PDB file of C-alpha atoms in Angstrom:
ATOM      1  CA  UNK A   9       2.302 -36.688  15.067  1.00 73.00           C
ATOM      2  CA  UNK A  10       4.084 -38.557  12.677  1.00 83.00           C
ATOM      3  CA  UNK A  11       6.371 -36.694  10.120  1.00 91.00           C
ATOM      4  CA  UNK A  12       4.122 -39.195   6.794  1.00 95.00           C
ATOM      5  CA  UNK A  13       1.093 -41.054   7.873  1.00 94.00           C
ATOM      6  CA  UNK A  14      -0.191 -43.617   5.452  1.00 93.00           C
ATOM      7  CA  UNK A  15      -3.454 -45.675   5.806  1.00 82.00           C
ATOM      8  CA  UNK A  16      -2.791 -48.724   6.734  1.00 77.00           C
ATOM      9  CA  UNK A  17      -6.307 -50.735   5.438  1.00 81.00           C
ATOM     10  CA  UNK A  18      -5.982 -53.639   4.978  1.00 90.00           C
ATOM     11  CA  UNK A  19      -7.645 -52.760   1.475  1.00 95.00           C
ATOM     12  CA  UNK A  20      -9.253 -55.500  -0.258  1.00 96.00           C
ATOM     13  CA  UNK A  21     -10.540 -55.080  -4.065  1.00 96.00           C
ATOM     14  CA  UNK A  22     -11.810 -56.792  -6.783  1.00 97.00           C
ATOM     15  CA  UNK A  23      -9.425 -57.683  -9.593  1.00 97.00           C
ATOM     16  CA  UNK A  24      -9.603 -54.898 -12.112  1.00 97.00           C
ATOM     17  CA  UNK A  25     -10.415 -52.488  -9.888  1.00 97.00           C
ATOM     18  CA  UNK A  26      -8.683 -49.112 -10.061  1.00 97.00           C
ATOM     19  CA  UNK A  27      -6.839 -48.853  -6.200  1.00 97.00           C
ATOM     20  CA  UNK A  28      -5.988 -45.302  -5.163  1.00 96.00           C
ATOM     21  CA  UNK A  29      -3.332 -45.390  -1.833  1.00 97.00           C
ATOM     22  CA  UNK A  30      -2.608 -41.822  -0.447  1.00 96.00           C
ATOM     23  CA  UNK A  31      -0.057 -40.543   2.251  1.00 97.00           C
ATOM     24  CA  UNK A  32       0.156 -37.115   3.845  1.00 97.00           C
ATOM     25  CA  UNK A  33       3.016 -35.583   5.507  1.00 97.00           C
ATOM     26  CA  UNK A  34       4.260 -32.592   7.568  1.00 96.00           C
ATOM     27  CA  UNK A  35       7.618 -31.563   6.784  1.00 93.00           C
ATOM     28  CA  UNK A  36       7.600 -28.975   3.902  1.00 92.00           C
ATOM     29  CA  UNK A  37      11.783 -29.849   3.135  1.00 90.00           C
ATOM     30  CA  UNK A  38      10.509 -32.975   1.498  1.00 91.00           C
ATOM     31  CA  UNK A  39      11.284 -33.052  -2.779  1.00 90.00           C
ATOM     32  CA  UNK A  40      11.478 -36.481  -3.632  1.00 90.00           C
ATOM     33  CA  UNK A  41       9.003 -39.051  -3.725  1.00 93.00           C
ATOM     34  CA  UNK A  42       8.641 -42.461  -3.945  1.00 93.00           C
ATOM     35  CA  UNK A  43       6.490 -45.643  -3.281  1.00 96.00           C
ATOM     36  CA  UNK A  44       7.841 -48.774  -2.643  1.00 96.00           C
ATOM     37  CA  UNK A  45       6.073 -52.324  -3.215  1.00 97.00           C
ATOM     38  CA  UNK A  46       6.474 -55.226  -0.483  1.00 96.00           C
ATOM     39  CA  UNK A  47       5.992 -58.608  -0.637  1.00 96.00           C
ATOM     40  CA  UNK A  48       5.607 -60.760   1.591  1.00 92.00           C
ATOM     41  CA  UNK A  49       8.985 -61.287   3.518  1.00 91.00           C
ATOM     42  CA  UNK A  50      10.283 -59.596   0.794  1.00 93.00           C
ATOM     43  CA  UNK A  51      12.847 -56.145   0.424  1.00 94.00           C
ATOM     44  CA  UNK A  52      10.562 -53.268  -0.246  1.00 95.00           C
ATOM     45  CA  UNK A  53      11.281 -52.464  -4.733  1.00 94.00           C
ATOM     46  CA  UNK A  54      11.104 -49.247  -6.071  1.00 92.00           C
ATOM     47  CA  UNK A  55       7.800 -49.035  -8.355  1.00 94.00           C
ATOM     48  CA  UNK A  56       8.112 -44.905  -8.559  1.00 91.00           C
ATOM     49  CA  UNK A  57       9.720 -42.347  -8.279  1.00 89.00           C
ATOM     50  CA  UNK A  58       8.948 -38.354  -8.681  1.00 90.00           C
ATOM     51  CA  UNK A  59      10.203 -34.797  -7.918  1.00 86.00           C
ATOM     52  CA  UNK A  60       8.271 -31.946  -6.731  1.00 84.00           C
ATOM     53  CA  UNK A  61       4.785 -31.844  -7.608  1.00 83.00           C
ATOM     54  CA  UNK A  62       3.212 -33.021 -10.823  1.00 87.00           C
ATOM     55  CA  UNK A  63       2.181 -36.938 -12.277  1.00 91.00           C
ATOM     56  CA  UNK A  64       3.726 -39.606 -13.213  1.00 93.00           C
ATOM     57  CA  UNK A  65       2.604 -42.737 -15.351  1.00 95.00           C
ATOM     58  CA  UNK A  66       4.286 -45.924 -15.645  1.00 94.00           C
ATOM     59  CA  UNK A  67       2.062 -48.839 -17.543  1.00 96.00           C
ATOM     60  CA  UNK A  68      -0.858 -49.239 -14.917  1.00 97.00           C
ATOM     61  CA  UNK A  69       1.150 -47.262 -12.031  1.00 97.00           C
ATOM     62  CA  UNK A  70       0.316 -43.247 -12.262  1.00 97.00           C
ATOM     63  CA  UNK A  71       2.366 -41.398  -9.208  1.00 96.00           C
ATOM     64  CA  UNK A  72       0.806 -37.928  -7.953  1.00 96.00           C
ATOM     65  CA  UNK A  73       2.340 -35.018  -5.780  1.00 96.00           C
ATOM     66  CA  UNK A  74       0.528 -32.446  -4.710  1.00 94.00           C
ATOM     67  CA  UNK A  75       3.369 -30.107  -2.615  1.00 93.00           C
ATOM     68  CA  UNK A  76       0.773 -27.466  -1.887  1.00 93.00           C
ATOM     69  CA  UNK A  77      -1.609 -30.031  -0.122  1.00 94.00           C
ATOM     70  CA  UNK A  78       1.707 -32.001   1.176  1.00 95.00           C
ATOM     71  CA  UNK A  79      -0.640 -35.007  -0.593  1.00 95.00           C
ATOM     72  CA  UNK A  80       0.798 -37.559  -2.360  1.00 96.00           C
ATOM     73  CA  UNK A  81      -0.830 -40.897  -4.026  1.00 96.00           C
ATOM     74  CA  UNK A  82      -0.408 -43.623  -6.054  1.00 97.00           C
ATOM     75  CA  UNK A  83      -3.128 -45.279  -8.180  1.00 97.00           C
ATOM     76  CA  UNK A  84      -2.948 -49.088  -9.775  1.00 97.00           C
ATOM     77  CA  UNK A  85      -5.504 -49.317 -13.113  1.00 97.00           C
ATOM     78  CA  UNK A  86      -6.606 -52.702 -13.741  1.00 98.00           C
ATOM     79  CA  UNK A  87      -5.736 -54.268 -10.352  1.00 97.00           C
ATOM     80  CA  UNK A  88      -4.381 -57.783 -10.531  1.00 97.00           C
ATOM     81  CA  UNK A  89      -3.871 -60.438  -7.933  1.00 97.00           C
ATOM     82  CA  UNK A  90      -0.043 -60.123  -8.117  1.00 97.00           C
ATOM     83  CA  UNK A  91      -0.540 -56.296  -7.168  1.00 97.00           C
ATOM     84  CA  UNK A  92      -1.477 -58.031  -3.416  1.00 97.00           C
ATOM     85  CA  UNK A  93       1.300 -56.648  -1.488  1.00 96.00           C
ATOM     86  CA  UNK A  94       1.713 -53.694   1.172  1.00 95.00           C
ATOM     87  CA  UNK A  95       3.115 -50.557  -0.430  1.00 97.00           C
ATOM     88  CA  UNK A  96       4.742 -47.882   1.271  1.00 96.00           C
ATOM     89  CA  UNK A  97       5.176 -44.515   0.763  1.00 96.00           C
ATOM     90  CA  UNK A  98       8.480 -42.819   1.494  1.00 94.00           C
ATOM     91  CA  UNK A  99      10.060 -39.339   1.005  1.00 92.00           C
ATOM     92  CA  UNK A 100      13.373 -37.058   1.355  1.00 90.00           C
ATOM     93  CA  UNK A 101      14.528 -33.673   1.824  1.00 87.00           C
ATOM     94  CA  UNK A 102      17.421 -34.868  -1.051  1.00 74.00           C
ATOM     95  CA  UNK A 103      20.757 -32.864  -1.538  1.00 67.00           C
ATOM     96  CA  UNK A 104      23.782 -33.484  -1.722  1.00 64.00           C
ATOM     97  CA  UNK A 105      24.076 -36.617   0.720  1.00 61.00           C
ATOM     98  CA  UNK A 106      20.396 -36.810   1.788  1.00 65.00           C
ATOM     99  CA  UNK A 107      19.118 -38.693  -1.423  1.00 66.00           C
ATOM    100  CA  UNK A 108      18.763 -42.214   0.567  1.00 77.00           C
ATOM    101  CA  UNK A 109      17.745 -40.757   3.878  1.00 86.00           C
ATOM    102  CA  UNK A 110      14.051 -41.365   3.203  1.00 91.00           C
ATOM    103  CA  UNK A 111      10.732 -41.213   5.765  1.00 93.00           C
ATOM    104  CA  UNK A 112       8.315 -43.724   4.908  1.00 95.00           C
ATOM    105  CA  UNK A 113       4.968 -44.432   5.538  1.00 95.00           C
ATOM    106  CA  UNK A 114       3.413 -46.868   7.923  1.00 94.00           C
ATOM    107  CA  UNK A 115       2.685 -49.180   4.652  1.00 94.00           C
ATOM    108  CA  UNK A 116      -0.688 -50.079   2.774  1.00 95.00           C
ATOM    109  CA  UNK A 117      -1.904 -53.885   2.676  1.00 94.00           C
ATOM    110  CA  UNK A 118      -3.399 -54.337  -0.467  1.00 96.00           C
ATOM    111  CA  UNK A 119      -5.104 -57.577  -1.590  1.00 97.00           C
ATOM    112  CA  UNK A 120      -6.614 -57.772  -5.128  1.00 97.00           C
ATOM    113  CA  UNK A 121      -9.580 -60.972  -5.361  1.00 96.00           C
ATOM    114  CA  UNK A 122      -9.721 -62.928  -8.151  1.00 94.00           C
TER     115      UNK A 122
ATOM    116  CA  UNK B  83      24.201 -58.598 -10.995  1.00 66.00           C
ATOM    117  CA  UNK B  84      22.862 -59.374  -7.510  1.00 78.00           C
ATOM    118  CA  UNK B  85      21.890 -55.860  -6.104  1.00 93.00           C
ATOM    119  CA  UNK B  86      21.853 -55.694  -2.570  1.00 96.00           C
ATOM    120  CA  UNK B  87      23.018 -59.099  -0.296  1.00 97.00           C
ATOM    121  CA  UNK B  88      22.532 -59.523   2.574  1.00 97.00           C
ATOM    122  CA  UNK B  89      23.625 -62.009   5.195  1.00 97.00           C
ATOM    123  CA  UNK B  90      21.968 -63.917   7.579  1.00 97.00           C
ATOM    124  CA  UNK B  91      18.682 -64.042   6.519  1.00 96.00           C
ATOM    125  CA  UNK B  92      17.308 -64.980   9.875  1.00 96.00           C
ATOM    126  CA  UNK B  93      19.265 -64.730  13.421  1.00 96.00           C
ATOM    127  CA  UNK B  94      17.880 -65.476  16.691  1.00 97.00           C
ATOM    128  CA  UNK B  95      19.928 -63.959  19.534  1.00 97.00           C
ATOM    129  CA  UNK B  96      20.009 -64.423  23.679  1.00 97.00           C
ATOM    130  CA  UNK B  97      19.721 -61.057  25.733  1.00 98.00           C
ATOM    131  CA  UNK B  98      23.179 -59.731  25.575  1.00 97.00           C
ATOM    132  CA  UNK B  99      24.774 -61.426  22.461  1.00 97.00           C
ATOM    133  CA  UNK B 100      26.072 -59.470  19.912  1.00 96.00           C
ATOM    134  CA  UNK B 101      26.614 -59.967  16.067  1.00 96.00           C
ATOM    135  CA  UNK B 102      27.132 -58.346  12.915  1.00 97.00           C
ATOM    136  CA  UNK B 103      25.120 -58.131  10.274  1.00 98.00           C
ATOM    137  CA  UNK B 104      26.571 -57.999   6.786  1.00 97.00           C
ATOM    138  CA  UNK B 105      25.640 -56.307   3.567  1.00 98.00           C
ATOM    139  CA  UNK B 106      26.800 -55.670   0.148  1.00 97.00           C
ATOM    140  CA  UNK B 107      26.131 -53.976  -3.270  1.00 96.00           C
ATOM    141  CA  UNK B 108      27.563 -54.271  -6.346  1.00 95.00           C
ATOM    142  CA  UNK B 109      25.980 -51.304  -7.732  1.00 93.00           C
ATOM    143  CA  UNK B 110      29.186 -48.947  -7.402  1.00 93.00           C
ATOM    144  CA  UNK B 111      26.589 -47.123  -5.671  1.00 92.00           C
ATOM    145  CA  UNK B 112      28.164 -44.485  -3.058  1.00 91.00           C
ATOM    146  CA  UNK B 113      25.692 -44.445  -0.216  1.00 92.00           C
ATOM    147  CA  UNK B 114      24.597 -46.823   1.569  1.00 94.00           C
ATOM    148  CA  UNK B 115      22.383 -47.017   4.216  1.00 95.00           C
ATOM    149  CA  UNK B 116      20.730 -49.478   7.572  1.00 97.00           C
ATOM    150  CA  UNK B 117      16.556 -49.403   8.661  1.00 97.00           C
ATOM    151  CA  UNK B 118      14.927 -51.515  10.419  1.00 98.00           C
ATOM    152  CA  UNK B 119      11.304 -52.297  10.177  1.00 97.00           C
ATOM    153  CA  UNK B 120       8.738 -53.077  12.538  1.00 94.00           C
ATOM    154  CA  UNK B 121       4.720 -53.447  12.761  1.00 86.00           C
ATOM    155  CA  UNK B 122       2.667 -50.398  12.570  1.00 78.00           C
ATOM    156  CA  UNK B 123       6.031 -48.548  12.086  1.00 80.00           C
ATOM    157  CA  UNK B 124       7.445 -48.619   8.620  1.00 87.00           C
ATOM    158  CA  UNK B 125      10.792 -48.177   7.803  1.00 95.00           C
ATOM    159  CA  UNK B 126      13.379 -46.196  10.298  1.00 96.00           C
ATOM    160  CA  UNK B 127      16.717 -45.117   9.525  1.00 95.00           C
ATOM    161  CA  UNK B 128      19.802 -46.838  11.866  1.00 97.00           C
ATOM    162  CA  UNK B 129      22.749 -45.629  10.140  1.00 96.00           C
ATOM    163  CA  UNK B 130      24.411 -44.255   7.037  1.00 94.00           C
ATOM    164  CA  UNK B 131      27.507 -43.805   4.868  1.00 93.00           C
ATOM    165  CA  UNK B 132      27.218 -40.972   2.332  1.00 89.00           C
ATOM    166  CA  UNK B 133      30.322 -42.493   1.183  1.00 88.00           C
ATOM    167  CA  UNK B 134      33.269 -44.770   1.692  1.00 88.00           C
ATOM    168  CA  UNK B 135      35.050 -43.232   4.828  1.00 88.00           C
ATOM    169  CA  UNK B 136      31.634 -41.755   6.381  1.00 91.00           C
ATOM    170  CA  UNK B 137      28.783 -42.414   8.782  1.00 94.00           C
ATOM    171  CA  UNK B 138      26.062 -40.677  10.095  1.00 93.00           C
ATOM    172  CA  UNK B 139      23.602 -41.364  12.599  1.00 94.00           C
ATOM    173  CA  UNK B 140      19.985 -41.763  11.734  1.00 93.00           C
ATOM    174  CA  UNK B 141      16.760 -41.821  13.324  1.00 92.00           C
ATOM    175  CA  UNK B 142      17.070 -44.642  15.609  1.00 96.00           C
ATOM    176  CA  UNK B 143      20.550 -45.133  16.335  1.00 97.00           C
ATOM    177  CA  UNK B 144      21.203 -46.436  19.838  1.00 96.00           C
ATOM    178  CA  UNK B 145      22.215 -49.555  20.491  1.00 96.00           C
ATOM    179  CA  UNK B 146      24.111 -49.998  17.303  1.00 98.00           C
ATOM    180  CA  UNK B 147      27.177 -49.754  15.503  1.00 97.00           C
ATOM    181  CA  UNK B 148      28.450 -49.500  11.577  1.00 97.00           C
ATOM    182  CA  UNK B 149      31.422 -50.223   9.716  1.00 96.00           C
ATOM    183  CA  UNK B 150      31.774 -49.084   5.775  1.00 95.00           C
ATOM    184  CA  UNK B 151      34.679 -51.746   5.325  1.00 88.00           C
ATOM    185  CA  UNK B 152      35.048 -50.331   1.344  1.00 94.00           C
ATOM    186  CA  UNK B 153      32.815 -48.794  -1.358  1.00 95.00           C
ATOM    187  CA  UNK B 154      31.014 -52.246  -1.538  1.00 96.00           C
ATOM    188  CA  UNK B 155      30.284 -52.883   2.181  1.00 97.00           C
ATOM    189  CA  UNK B 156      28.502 -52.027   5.246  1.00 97.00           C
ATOM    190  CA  UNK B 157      28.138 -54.070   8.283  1.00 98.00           C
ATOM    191  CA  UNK B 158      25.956 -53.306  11.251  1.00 98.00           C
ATOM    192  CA  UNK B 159      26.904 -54.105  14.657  1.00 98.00           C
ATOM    193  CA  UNK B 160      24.571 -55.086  17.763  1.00 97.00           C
ATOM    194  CA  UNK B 161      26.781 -55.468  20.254  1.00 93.00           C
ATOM    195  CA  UNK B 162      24.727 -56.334  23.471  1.00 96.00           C
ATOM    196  CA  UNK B 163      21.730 -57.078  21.889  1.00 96.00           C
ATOM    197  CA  UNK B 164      17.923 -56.526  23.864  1.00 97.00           C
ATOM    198  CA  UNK B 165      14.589 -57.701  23.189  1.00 97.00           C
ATOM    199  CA  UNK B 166      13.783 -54.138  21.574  1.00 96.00           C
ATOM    200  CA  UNK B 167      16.401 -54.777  19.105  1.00 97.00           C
ATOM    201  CA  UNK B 168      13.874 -57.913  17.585  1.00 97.00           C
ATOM    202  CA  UNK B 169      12.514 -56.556  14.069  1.00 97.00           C
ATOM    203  CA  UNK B 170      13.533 -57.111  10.224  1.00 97.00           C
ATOM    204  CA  UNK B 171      16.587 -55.306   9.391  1.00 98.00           C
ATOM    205  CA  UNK B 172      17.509 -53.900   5.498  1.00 98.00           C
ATOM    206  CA  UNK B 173      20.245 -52.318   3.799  1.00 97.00           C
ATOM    207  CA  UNK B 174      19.933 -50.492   0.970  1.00 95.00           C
ATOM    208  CA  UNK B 175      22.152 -48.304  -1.450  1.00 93.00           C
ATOM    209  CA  UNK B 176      22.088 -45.361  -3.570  1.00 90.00           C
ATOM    210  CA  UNK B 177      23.737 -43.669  -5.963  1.00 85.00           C
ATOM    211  CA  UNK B 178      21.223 -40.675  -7.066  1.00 74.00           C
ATOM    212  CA  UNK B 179      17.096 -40.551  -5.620  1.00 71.00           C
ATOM    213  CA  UNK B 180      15.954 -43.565  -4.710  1.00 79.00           C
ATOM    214  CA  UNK B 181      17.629 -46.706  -2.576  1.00 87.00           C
ATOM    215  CA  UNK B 182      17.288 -50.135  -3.518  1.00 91.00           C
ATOM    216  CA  UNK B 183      16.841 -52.682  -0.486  1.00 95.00           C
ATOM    217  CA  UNK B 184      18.225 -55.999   0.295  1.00 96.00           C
ATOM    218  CA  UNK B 185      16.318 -58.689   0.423  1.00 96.00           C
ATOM    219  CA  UNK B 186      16.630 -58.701   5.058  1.00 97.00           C
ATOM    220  CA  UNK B 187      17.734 -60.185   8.008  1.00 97.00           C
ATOM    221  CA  UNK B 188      14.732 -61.387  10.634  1.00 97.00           C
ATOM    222  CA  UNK B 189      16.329 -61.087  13.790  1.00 97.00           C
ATOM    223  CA  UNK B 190      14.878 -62.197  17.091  1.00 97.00           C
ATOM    224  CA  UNK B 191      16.077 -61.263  20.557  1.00 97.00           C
ATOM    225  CA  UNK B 192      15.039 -63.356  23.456  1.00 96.00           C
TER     226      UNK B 192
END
């Protein structure tokens, strides 16, 4: 079993649809979560970041964490067509030199219709 | 500001080559780190330097090699590459949480 499984669709919406993307993982060390967006041939870009459990909102972006659960999601509002991308879901332990040494996700295709 | 380089972008390589591939940040961030990324897999961790002076093994380490030239650099080393080495390769840095990636190398091993 892997240590973060992700969903990996493909999901296809309607634009202005609200998407919800959701991971679940094993290893109860993890503290620090993120979720990366990919483009296309692209470098995977930081869209959020959070520690521990709790919520997060950024514009349309809200980031959730639920420790107890070992649950964590991330939910788009008003989906647009430049949202299309695969988004992955990555974690660490963290400490001292751990910050970068992250587990992702399989990755989410998303594709929002005009 | 250009973040993360990386060079090549793409690479194709015979059964046995071996190259290096570069990277650098200009972030003054102190970690820096290798993955790789292939299909149905996400992200896996090659190598890291917690700092200048230091490396650590990750996840999938065999088969490579890394060099932290200085604070700014960090080169990864196939040096007899295989057909299982054939994926997209990114460096990243960090200073604090999160890493920010390069934009990748696509290498192919044939």
């Amino acid at each position: 079993q892997k240590e973060v499984e992700q969903d990996p669709g493909p999901l296809s919406v309607p634009e202005g649809a609200i998407v919800s993307l959701n991971c679940t993982y094993s290893n109860s060390a993890f503290q620090y979560f993120m979720w990366y967006r990919q483009y296309s041939r692209k470098g995977p870009e930081l869209l959020m970041y959070t520690y521990s459990s709790g919520n997060k909102e950024d514009g349309r972006f809200t980031a959730q964490v639920d420790k107890s659960s070992k649950y964590i999601s991330l939910f788009i509002r008003d989906s647009q067509p430049s949202d299309s991308a695969t988004y992955l879901c990555a974690m660490s332990a963290g400490g001292g030199t751990s910050y970068g040494k992250l587990t992702f996700g399989q990755g989410t295709i998303l594709t929002v219709h005009p | 500001n250009a973040g993360v380089t990386q060079t090549p972008k793409f690479q194709v390589l015979k059964t046995g080559q071996s190259m290096t591939l570069q990277c650098a940040q200009d972030m003054n961030h102190n970690s820096m780190y290798w993955y790789r990324q292939d299909p149905g897999m996400g992200l896996r961790l090659i190598y890291y330097s917690a700092s200048e002076g230091t490396t650590d093994k990750g996840e999938v380490p065999n088969g490579y090699n890394v060099s932290r030239l200085n604070k700014r650099e960090f080169s990864l080393r196939l040096e007899s590459a295989a057909p299982s080495q054939t994926s997209v390769y990114f460096c990243a840095s960090s200073e604090a949480y999160e890493p920010y990636f390069g934009p990748g190398t696509r290498l192919t091993v044939t």
